[in-house]
CSV table of C-alpha atoms in Angstrom, one decimal:
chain,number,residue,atom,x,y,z
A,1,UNK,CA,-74.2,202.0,-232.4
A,2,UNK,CA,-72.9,198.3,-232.6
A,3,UNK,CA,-74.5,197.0,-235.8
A,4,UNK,CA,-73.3,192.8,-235.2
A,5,UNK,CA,-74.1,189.5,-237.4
A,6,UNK,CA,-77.4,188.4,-236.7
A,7,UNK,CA,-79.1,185.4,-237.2
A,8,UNK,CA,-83.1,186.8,-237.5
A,9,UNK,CA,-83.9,186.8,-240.7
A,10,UNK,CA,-86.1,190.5,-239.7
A,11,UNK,CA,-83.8,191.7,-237.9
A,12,UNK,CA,-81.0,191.0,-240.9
A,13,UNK,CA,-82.9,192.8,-243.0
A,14,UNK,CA,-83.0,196.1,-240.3
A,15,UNK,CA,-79.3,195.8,-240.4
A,16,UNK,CA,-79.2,195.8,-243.9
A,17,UNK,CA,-81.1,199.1,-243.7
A,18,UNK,CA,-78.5,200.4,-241.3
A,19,UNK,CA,-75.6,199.2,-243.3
A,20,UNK,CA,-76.8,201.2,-246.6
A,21,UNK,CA,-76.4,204.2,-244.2
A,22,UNK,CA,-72.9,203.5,-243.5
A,23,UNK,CA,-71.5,201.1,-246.3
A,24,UNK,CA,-73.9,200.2,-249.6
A,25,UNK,CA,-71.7,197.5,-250.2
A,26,UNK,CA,-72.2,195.9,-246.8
A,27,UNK,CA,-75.6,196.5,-246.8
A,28,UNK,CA,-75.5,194.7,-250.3
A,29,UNK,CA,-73.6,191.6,-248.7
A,30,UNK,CA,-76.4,191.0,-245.8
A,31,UNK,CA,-79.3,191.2,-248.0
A,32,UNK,CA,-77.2,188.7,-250.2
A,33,UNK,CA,-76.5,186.1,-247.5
A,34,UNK,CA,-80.5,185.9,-246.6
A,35,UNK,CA,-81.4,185.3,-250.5
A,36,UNK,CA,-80.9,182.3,-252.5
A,37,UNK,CA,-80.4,181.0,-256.1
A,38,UNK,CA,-82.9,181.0,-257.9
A,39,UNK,CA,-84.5,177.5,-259.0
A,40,UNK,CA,-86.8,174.6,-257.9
A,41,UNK,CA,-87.3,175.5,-254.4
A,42,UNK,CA,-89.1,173.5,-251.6
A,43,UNK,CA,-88.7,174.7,-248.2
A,44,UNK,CA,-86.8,177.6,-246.0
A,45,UNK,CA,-83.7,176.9,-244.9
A,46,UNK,CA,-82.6,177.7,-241.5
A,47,UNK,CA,-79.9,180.4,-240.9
A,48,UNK,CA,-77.6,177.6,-239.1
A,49,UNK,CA,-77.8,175.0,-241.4
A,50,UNK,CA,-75.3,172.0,-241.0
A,51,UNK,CA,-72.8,170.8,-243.6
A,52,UNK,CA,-75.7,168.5,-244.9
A,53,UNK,CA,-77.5,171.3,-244.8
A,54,UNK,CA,-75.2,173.5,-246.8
A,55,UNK,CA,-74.9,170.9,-249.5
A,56,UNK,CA,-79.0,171.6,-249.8
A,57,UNK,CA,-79.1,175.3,-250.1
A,58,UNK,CA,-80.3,175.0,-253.5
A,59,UNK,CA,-83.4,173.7,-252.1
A,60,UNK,CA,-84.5,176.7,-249.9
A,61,UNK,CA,-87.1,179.8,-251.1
A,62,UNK,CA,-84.4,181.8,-248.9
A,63,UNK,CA,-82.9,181.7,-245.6
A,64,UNK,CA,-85.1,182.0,-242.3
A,65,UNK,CA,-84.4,182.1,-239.0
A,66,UNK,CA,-87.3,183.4,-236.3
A,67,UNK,CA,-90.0,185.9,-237.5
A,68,UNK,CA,-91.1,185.5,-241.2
A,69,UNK,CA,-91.3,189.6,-241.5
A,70,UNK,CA,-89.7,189.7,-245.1
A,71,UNK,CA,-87.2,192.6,-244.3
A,72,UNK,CA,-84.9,192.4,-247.1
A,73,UNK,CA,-87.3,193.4,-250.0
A,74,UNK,CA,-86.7,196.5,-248.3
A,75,UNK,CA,-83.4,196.4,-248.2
A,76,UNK,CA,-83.1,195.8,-251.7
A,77,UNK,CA,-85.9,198.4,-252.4
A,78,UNK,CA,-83.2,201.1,-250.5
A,79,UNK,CA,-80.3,199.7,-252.6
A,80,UNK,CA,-82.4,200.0,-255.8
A,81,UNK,CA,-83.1,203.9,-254.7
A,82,UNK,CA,-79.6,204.6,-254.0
A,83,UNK,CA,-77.6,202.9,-256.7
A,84,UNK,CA,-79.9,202.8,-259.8
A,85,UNK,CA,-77.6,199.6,-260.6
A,86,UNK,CA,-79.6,197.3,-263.2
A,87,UNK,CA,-77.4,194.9,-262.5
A,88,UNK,CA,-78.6,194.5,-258.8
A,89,UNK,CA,-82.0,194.4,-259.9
A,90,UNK,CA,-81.1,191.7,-262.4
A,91,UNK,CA,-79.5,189.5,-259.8
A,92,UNK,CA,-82.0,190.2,-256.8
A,93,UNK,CA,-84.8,190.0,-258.9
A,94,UNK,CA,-85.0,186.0,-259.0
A,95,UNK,CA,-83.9,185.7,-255.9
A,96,UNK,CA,-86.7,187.1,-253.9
A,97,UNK,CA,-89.1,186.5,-256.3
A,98,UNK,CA,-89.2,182.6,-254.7
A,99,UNK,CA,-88.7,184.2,-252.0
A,100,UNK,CA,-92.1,186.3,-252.4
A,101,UNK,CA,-94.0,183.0,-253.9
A,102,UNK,CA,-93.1,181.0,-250.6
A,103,UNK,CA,-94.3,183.4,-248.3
A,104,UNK,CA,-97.6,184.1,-250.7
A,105,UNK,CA,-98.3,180.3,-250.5
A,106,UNK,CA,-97.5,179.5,-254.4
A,107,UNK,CA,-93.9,177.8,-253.7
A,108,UNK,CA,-93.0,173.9,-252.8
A,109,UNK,CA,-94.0,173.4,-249.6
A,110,UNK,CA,-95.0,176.5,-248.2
A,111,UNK,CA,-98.3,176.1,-246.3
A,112,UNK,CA,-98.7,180.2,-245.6
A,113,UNK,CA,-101.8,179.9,-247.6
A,114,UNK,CA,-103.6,177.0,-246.1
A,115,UNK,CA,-107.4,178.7,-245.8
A,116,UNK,CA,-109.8,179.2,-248.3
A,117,UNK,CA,-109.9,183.3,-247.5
A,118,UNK,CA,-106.3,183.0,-248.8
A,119,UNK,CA,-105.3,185.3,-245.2
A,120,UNK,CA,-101.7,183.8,-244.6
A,121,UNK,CA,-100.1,182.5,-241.8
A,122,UNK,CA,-96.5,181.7,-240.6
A,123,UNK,CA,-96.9,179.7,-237.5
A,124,UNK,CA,-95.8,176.7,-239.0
A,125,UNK,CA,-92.5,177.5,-239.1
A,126,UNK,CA,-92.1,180.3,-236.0
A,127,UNK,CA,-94.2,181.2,-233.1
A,128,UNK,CA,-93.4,185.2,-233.9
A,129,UNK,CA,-95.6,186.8,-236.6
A,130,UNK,CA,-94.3,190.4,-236.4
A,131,UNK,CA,-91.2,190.3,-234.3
A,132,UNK,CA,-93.6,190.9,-230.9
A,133,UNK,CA,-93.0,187.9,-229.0
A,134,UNK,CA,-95.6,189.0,-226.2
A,135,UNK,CA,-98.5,190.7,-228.3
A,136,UNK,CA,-101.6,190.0,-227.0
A,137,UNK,CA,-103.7,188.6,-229.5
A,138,UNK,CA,-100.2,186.2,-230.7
A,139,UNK,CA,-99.9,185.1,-226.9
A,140,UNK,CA,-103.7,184.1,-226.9
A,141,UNK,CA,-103.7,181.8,-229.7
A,142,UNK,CA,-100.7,180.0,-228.7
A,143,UNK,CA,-102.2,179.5,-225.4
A,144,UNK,CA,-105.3,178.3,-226.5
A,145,UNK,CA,-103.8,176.5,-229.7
A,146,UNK,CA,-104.8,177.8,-232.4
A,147,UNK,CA,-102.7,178.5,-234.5
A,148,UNK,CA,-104.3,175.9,-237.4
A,149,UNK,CA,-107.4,177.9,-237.3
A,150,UNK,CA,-106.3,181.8,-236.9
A,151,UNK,CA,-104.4,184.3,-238.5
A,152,UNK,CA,-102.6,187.5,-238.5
A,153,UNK,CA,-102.9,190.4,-240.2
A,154,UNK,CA,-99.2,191.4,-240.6
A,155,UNK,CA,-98.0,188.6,-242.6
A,156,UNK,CA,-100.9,189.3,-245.7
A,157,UNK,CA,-100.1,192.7,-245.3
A,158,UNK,CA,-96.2,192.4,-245.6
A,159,UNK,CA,-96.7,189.9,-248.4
A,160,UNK,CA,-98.8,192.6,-250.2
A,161,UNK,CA,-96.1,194.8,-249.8
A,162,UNK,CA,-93.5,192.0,-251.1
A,163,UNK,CA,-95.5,191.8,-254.1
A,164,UNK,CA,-95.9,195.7,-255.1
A,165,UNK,CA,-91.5,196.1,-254.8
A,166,UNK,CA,-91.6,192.8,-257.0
A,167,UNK,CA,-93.8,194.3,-259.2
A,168,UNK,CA,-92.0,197.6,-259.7
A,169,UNK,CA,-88.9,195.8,-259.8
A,170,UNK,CA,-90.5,193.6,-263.0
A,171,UNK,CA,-91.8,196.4,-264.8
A,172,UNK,CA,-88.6,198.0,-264.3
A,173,UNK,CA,-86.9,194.7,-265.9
A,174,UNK,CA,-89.5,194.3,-268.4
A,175,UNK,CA,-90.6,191.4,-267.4
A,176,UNK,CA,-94.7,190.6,-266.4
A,177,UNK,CA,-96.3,191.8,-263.3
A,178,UNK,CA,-99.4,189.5,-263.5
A,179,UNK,CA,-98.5,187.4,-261.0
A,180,UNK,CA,-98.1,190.3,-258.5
A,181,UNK,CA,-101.3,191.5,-259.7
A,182,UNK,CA,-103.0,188.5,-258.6
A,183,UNK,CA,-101.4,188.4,-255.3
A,184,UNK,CA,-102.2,192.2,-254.4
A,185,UNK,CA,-105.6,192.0,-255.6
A,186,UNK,CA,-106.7,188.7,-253.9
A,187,UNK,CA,-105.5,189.3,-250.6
A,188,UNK,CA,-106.1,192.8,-250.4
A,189,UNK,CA,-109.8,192.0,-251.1
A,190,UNK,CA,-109.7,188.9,-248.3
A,191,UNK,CA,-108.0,191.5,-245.7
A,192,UNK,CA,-110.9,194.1,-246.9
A,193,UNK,CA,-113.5,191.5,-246.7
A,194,UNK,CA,-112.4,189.1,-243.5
A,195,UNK,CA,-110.5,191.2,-241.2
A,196,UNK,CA,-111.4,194.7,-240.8
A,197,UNK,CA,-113.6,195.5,-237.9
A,198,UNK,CA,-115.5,199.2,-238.6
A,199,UNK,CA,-116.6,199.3,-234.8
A,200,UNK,CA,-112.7,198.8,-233.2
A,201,UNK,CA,-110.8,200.8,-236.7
A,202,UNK,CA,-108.2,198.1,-236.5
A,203,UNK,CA,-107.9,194.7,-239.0
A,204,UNK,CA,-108.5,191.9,-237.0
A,205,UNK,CA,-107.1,188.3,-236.4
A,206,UNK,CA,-109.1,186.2,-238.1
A,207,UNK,CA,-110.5,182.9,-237.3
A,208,UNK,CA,-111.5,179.7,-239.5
A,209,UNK,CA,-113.2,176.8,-239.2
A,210,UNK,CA,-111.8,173.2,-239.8
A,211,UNK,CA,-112.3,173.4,-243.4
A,212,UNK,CA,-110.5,176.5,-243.7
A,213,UNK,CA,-113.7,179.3,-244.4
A,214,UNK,CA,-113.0,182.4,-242.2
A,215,UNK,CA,-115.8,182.8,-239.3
A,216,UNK,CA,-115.3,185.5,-237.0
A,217,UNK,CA,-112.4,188.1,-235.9
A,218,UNK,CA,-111.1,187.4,-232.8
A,219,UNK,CA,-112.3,189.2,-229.8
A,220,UNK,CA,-110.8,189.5,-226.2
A,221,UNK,CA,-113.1,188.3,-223.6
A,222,UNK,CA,-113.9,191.5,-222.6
A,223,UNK,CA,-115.6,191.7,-226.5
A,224,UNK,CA,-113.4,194.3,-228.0
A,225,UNK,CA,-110.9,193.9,-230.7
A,226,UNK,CA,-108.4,191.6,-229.8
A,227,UNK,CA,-105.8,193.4,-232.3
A,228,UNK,CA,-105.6,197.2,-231.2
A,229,UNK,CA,-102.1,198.1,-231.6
A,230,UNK,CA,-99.6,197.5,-234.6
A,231,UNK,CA,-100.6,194.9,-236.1
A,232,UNK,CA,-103.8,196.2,-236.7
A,233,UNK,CA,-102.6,198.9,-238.5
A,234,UNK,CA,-100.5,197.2,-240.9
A,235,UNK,CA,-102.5,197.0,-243.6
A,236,UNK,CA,-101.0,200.7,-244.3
A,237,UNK,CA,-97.9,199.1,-244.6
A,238,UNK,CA,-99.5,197.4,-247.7
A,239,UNK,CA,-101.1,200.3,-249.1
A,240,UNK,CA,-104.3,198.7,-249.4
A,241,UNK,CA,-106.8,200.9,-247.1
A,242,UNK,CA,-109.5,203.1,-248.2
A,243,UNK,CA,-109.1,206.9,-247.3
A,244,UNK,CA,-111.6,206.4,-244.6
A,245,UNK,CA,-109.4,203.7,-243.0
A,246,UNK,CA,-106.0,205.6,-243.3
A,247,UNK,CA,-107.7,208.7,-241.3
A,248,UNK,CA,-108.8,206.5,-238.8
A,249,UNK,CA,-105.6,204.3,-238.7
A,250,UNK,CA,-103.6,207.7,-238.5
A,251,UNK,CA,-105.4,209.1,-236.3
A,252,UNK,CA,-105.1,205.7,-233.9
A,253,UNK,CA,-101.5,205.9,-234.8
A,254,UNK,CA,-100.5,209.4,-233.6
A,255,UNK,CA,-103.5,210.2,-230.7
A,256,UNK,CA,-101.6,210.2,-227.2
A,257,UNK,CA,-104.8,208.3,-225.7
A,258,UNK,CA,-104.1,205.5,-228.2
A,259,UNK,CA,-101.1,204.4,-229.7
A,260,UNK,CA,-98.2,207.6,-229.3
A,261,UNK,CA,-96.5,208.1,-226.5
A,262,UNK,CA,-93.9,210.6,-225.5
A,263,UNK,CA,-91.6,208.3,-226.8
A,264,UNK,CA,-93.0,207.2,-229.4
A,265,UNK,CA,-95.4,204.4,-230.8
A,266,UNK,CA,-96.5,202.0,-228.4
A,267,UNK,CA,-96.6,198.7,-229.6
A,268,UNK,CA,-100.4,197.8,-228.3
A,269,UNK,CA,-103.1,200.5,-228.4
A,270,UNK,CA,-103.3,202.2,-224.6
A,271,UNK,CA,-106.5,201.8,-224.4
A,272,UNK,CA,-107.1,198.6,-225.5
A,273,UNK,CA,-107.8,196.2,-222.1
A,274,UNK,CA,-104.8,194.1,-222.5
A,275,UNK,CA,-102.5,197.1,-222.6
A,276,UNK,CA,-100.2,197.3,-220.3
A,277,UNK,CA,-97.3,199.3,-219.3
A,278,UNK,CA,-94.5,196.7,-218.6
A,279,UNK,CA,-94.0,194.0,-221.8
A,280,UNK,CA,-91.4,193.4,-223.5
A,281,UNK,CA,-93.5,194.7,-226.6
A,282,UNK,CA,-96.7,195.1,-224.8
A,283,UNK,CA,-96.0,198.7,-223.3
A,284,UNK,CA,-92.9,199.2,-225.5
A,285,UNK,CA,-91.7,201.4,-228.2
A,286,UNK,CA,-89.3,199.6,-230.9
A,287,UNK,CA,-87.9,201.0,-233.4
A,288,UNK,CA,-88.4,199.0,-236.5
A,289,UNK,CA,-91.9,198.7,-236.7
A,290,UNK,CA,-92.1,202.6,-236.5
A,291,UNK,CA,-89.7,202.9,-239.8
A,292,UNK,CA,-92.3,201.1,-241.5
A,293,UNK,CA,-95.3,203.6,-240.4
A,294,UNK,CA,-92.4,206.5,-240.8
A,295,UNK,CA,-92.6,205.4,-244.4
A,296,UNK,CA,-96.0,204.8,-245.0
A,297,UNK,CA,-96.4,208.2,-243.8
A,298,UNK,CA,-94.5,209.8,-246.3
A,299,UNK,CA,-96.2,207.6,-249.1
A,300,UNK,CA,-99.5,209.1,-247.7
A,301,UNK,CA,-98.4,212.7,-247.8
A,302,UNK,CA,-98.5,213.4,-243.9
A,303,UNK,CA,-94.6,215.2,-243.4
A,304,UNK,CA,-95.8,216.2,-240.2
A,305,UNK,CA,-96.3,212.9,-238.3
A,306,UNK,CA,-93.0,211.3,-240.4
A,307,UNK,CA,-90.8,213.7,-238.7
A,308,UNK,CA,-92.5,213.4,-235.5
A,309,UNK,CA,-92.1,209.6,-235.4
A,310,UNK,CA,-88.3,210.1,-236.7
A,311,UNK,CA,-87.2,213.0,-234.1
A,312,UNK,CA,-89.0,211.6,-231.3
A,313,UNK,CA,-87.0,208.5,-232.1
A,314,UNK,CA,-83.5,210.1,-232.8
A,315,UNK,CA,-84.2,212.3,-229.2
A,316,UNK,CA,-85.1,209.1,-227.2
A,317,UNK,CA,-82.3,206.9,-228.5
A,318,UNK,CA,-79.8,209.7,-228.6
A,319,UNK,CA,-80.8,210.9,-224.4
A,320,UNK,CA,-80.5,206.9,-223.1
A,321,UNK,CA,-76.9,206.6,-225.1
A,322,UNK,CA,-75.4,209.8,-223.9
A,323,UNK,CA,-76.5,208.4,-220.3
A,324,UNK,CA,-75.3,204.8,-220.4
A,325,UNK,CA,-73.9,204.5,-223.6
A,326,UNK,CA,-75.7,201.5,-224.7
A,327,UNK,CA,-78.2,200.6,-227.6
A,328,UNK,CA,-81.0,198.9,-226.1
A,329,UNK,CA,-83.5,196.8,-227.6
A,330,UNK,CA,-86.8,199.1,-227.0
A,331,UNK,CA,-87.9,201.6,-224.7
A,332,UNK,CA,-90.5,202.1,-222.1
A,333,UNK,CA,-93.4,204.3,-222.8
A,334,UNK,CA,-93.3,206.0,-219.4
A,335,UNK,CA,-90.1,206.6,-218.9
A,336,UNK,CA,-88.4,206.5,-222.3
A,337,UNK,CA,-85.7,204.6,-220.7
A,338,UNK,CA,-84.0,201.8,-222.7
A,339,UNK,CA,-84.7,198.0,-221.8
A,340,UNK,CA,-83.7,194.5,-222.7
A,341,UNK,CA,-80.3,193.4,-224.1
A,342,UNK,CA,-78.1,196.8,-224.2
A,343,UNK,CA,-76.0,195.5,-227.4
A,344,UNK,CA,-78.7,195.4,-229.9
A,345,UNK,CA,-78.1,197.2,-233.1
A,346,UNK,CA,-80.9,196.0,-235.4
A,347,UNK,CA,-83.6,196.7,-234.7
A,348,UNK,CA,-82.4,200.3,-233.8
A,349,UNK,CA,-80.9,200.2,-236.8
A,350,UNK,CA,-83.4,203.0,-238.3
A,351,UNK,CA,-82.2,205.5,-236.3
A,352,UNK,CA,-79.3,205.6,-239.0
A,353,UNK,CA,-82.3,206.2,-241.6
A,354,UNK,CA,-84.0,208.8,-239.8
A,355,UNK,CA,-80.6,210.9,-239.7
A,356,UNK,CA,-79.5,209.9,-242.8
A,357,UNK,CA,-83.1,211.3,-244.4
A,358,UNK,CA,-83.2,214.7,-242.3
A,359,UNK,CA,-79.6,215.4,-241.9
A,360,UNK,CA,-77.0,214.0,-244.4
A,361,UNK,CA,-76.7,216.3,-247.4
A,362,UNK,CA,-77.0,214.6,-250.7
A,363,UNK,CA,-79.6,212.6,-249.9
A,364,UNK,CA,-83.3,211.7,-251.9
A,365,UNK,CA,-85.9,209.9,-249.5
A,366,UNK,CA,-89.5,208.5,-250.8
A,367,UNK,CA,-92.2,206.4,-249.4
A,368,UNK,CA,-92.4,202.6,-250.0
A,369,UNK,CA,-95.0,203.3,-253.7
A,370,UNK,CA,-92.1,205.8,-255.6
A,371,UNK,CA,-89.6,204.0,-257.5
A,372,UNK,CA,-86.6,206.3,-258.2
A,373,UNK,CA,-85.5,206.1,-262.1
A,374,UNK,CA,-82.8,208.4,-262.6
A,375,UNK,CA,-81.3,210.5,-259.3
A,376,UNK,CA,-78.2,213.2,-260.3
A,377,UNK,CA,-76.9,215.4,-256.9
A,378,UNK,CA,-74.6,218.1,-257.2
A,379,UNK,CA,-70.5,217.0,-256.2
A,380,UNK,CA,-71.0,219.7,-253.2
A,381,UNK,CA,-74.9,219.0,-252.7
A,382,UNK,CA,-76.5,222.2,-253.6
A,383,UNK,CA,-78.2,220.7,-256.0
A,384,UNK,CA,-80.4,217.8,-257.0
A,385,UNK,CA,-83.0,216.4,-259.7
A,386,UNK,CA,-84.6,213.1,-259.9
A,387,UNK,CA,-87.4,211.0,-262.1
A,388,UNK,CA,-89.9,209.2,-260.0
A,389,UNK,CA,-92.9,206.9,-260.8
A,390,UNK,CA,-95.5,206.5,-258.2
A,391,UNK,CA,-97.5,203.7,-258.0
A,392,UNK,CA,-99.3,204.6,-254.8
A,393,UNK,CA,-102.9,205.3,-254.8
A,394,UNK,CA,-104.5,208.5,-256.8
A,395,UNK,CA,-105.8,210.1,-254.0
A,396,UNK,CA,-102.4,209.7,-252.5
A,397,UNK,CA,-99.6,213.3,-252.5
A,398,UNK,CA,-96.7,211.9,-251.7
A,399,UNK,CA,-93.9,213.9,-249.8
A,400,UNK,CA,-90.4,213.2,-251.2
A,401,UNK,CA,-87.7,214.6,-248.4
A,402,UNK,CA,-84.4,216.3,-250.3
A,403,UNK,CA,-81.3,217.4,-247.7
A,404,UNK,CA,-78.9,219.7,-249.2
A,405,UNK,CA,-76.3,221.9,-248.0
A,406,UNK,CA,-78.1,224.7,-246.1
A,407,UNK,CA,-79.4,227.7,-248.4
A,408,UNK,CA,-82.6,229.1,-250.2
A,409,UNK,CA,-83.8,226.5,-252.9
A,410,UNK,CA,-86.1,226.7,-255.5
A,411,UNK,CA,-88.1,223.5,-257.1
A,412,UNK,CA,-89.4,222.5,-260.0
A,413,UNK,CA,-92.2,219.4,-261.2
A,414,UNK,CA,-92.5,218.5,-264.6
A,415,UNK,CA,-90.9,222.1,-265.4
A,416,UNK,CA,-93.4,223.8,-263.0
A,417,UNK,CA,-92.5,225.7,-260.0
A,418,UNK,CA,-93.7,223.1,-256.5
A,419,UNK,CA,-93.7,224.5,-252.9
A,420,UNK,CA,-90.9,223.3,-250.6
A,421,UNK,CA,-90.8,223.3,-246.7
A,422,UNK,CA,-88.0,223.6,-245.1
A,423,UNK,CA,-88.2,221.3,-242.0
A,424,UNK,CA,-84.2,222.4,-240.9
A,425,UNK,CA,-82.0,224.6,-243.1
A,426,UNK,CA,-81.2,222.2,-246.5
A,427,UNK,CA,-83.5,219.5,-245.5
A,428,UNK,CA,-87.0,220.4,-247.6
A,429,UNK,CA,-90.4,218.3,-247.9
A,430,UNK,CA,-92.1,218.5,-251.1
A,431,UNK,CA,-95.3,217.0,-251.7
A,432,UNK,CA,-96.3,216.4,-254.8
A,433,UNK,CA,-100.0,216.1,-256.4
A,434,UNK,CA,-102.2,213.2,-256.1
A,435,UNK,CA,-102.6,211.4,-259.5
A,436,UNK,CA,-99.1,211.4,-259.6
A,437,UNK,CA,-97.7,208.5,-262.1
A,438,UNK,CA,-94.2,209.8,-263.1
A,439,UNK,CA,-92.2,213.1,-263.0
A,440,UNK,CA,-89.1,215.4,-262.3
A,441,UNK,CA,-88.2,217.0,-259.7
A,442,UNK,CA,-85.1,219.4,-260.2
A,443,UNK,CA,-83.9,221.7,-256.9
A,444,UNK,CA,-81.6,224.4,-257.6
C-alpha cells in the first residue's frame, strides 16, 4: 500500500490512522503538521499557504484543505490508546481544542454555526461535507444554491464526536469539560429535534429559512428522504441515538436491500430513488467511512457486524491488489472491482486498522466512548491487562477486541471471570456489561 503526503485535511487524518499501524512516530508527525499553536485564532489556514501565509500560521484554528471531516481527533484519540504518553495529551490538547471551537462555531471567524437550530455547516469554506463529492442530497443543494439555507447532518455529528475525545482528553488532564458538555448537549438535542425523520429512519438535511429557524427536512422530489445512505446514519458516529434509532440505523446499515453489499457498505441506501450503481460515491464502497461505522459498532456491542465490515473489507482490497496490484480509491458494489485513481493510500488506509485489530498480536482495540488508562502486554503477547473508562451510553456493552499469540485464554473483569470469543485463534472479543464506567480487564 503506498501511504503518500496528502494535502486533504480528511484524508491526512486517514493516513495518520494508517501510519500508527506502521510507525507511531510518523503517525504522530501528520497529525502534528494539521494542528496549530494554540492562541488567538481567526480563521483556517489553507494546507498550501504562501510565505505570507506562513508568516500568519499563528492566526489559523488548524490547517484545512477540502472536506472539513475532523480526522485527526481520531488520530490523536489512537495515539492516546497506544502510547498512554501525558505528554502528547498535554501538547495536543490545546491544539485541537481551537480546533474543536472553530468547527463548533465558538472561534474567530468561524461561521459553522450560523442558524438559530445551532445544526452546523461547512460550505463556506468547501463544497464537500463528508468527503462524497457526488452524494445526492450535497449535489442538490449546490445545484439549486442553497447552501445558506441547508445543512448536513455529518458535520454536527462529527463535531459531537470532537467534543466527547476533547472531553475525555480534559478530564484526563484535569481540566473542565463544561464547555464540551454544552456542545454535546445542544446539538445533540437540535439533531434529535430538527433532523430525524421516524418515517425514512435516517437524520435528514435540514432546511432554514432567511432568518436562520429550521423549517422542513429536505425531501427528493419523489417525497422520500433526500439523505438515505451514510450521512444519514452518522449520528452513530456521535453516539447520540436512542436504542430505537441504533436498531433501525443498524439494521439500514447491514440489510443487503439497503445499504450492504457484497463488498461492503454502499455509500447511498439501494433503495433510495437516487441510488445508483455507477458514482463515484453514489454506488460506491470507500473505506474510511466504513472504519467509522466499524467503530461505532464495537462501542455498541455488535462484534458480529464489526468483523463483517473489517473482513469484507480486508477480502475485497486484498482480491483487486493481488490482481492488478494497485490501491484504488473505492470499489464498485457489483463487481467489487477497484475504481478511480489506483495510487490512493488514504483513504484505504483502514485496511492497516482492520489487520492490525484481528491479526497483529499485542494489540488492545476499543470503540470511539473507552478511554484506555493503563495497557501492560506481555514481551511475547500471551498476555495482557488494561484499565478502561467508558463513557458511552448505559445501555451500551461494549466489545473490546484483544489479539494474542494463539492459545486458550482465560479473562477476568473487575477480578471476575468474563466470556471471551474467539473470532481466530489469539484474536478474542469480549463484551463487557452495560453500565460500564471503569474497569480491568486482565487475560492470561
Amino acid at each position: 500500500m503506498c501511504i503518500r503526503d496528502s494535502l486533504y485535511t480528511w484524508d491526512s487524518g486517514f493516513i495518520g490512522l494508517g501510519l500508527a499501524e506502521l510507525d507511531l512516530d510518523r503517525a504522530l508527525d501528520t497529525l502534528n503538521a494539521y494542528t496549530t499553536e494554540p492562541g488567538t485564532k481567526d480563521t483556517v489556514q489553507s494546507a498550501r499557504p504562501t510565505a505570507k501565509q506562513n508568516s500568519a500560521l499563528p492566526d489559523s484554528a488548524f490547517i484545512h484543505h477540502g472536506s472539513a471531516v475532523p480526522t485527526q481527533f481520531y488520530v490523536f484519540l489512537e495515539l492516546w490508546q497506544r502510547t498512554r504518553s501525558r505528554n502528547l495529551l498535554a501538547y495536543f490538547y490545546p491544539r485541537l481544542q481551537q480546533y474543536h471551537r472553530f468547527m463548533a462555531g465558538r472561534l474567530g471567524s468561524s461561521t459553522t454555526r450560523s442558524f438559530k437550530s445551532n445544526l452546523l455547516r461547512t460550505w463556506d469554506y468547501f463544497y464537500n461535507s463528508g468527503g462524497w463529492d457526488d452524494y445526492p442530497p450535497q449535489v442538490y443543494i449546490h445545484s439549486k444554491r442553497l447552501e445558506s439555507t441547508v445543512t448536513p447532518v455529518i458535520t454536527t455529528a462529527q463535531v459531537i464526536r470532537t467534543a466527547k475525545i476533547m472531553r475525555m482528553a480534559a478530564l484526563a488532564l484535569g481540566e473542565d469539560p463544561a464547555e464540551y458538555d454544552a456542545d454535546i448537549a445542544a446539538l445533540s438535542h437540535d439533531l434529535q429535534t430538527y433532523a430525524w425523520d421516524e418515517d425514512a429512519g435516517y437524520f435528514s438535511y435540514v432546511l432554514h429559512d432567511a432568518d436562520g429557524y429550521p423549517t422542513d427536512i429536505l425531501r427528493h422530489e419523489s417525497g422520500v428522504n433526500f439523505n438515505m445512505g451514510l450521512d444519514g446514519a452518522s449520528p452513530l458516529t456521535a453516539g447520540i441515538c436512542t436504542p430505537e434509532q441504533e436498531a433501525r440505523l443498524v439494521a439500514a446499515l447491514m440489510s443487503p436491500e439497503r445499504m450492504w453489499s457484497r463488498y461492503g457498505l454502499s455509500t447511498v441506501d439501494q433503495s433510495a430513488p437516487y441510488y445508483r450503481d455507477d458514482g463515484y460515491w453514489n454506488g460506491a464502497v470507500w473505506m474510511a467511512h466504513q472504519w467509522f461505522i466499524w467503530k461505532v459498532l464495537l462501542d455498541l456491542g455488535r462484534a458480529d457486524e464489526a468483523h463483517r465490515i473489517a473482513k469484507t473489507a480486508l477480502d475485497v482490497w486484498q482480491a483487486e491488489v493481488a490482481d492488478s496490484y494497485n490501491c484504488f480509491e473505492h470499489f464498485i458494489v457489483q463487481t467489487g472491482r477497484g475504481a478511480g485513481w489506483h495510487h490512493f493510500g488514504g483513504l484505504s488506509a483502514p485496511v492497516l486498522c482492520w489487520y492490525g485489530a484481528y491479526h497483529r498480536p499485542g494489540r488492545l482495540t476499543v470503540g470511539l466512548d473507552t478511554w484506555v488508562e493503563s495497557l501492560t502486554v506481555a514481551p511475547d503477547a500471551t498476555a495482557l491487562s488494561t484499565r478502561l473508562r467508558h463513557f458511552g451510553a448505559p445501555h451500551h456493552a461494549p466489545v473490546v477486541i484483544v489479539t494474542l499469540k494463539p492459545r486458550a485464554y482465560q479473562a477476568t473483569w473487575n477480578g471476575k471471570p468474563i466470556a471471551i470469543n474467539t473470532r481466530y485463534p489469539g484474536t478474542l472479543e469480549i463484551q463487557l456489561p452495560q453500565k460500564t464506567q471503569v474497569g480491568e480487564i486482565v487475560i492470561y
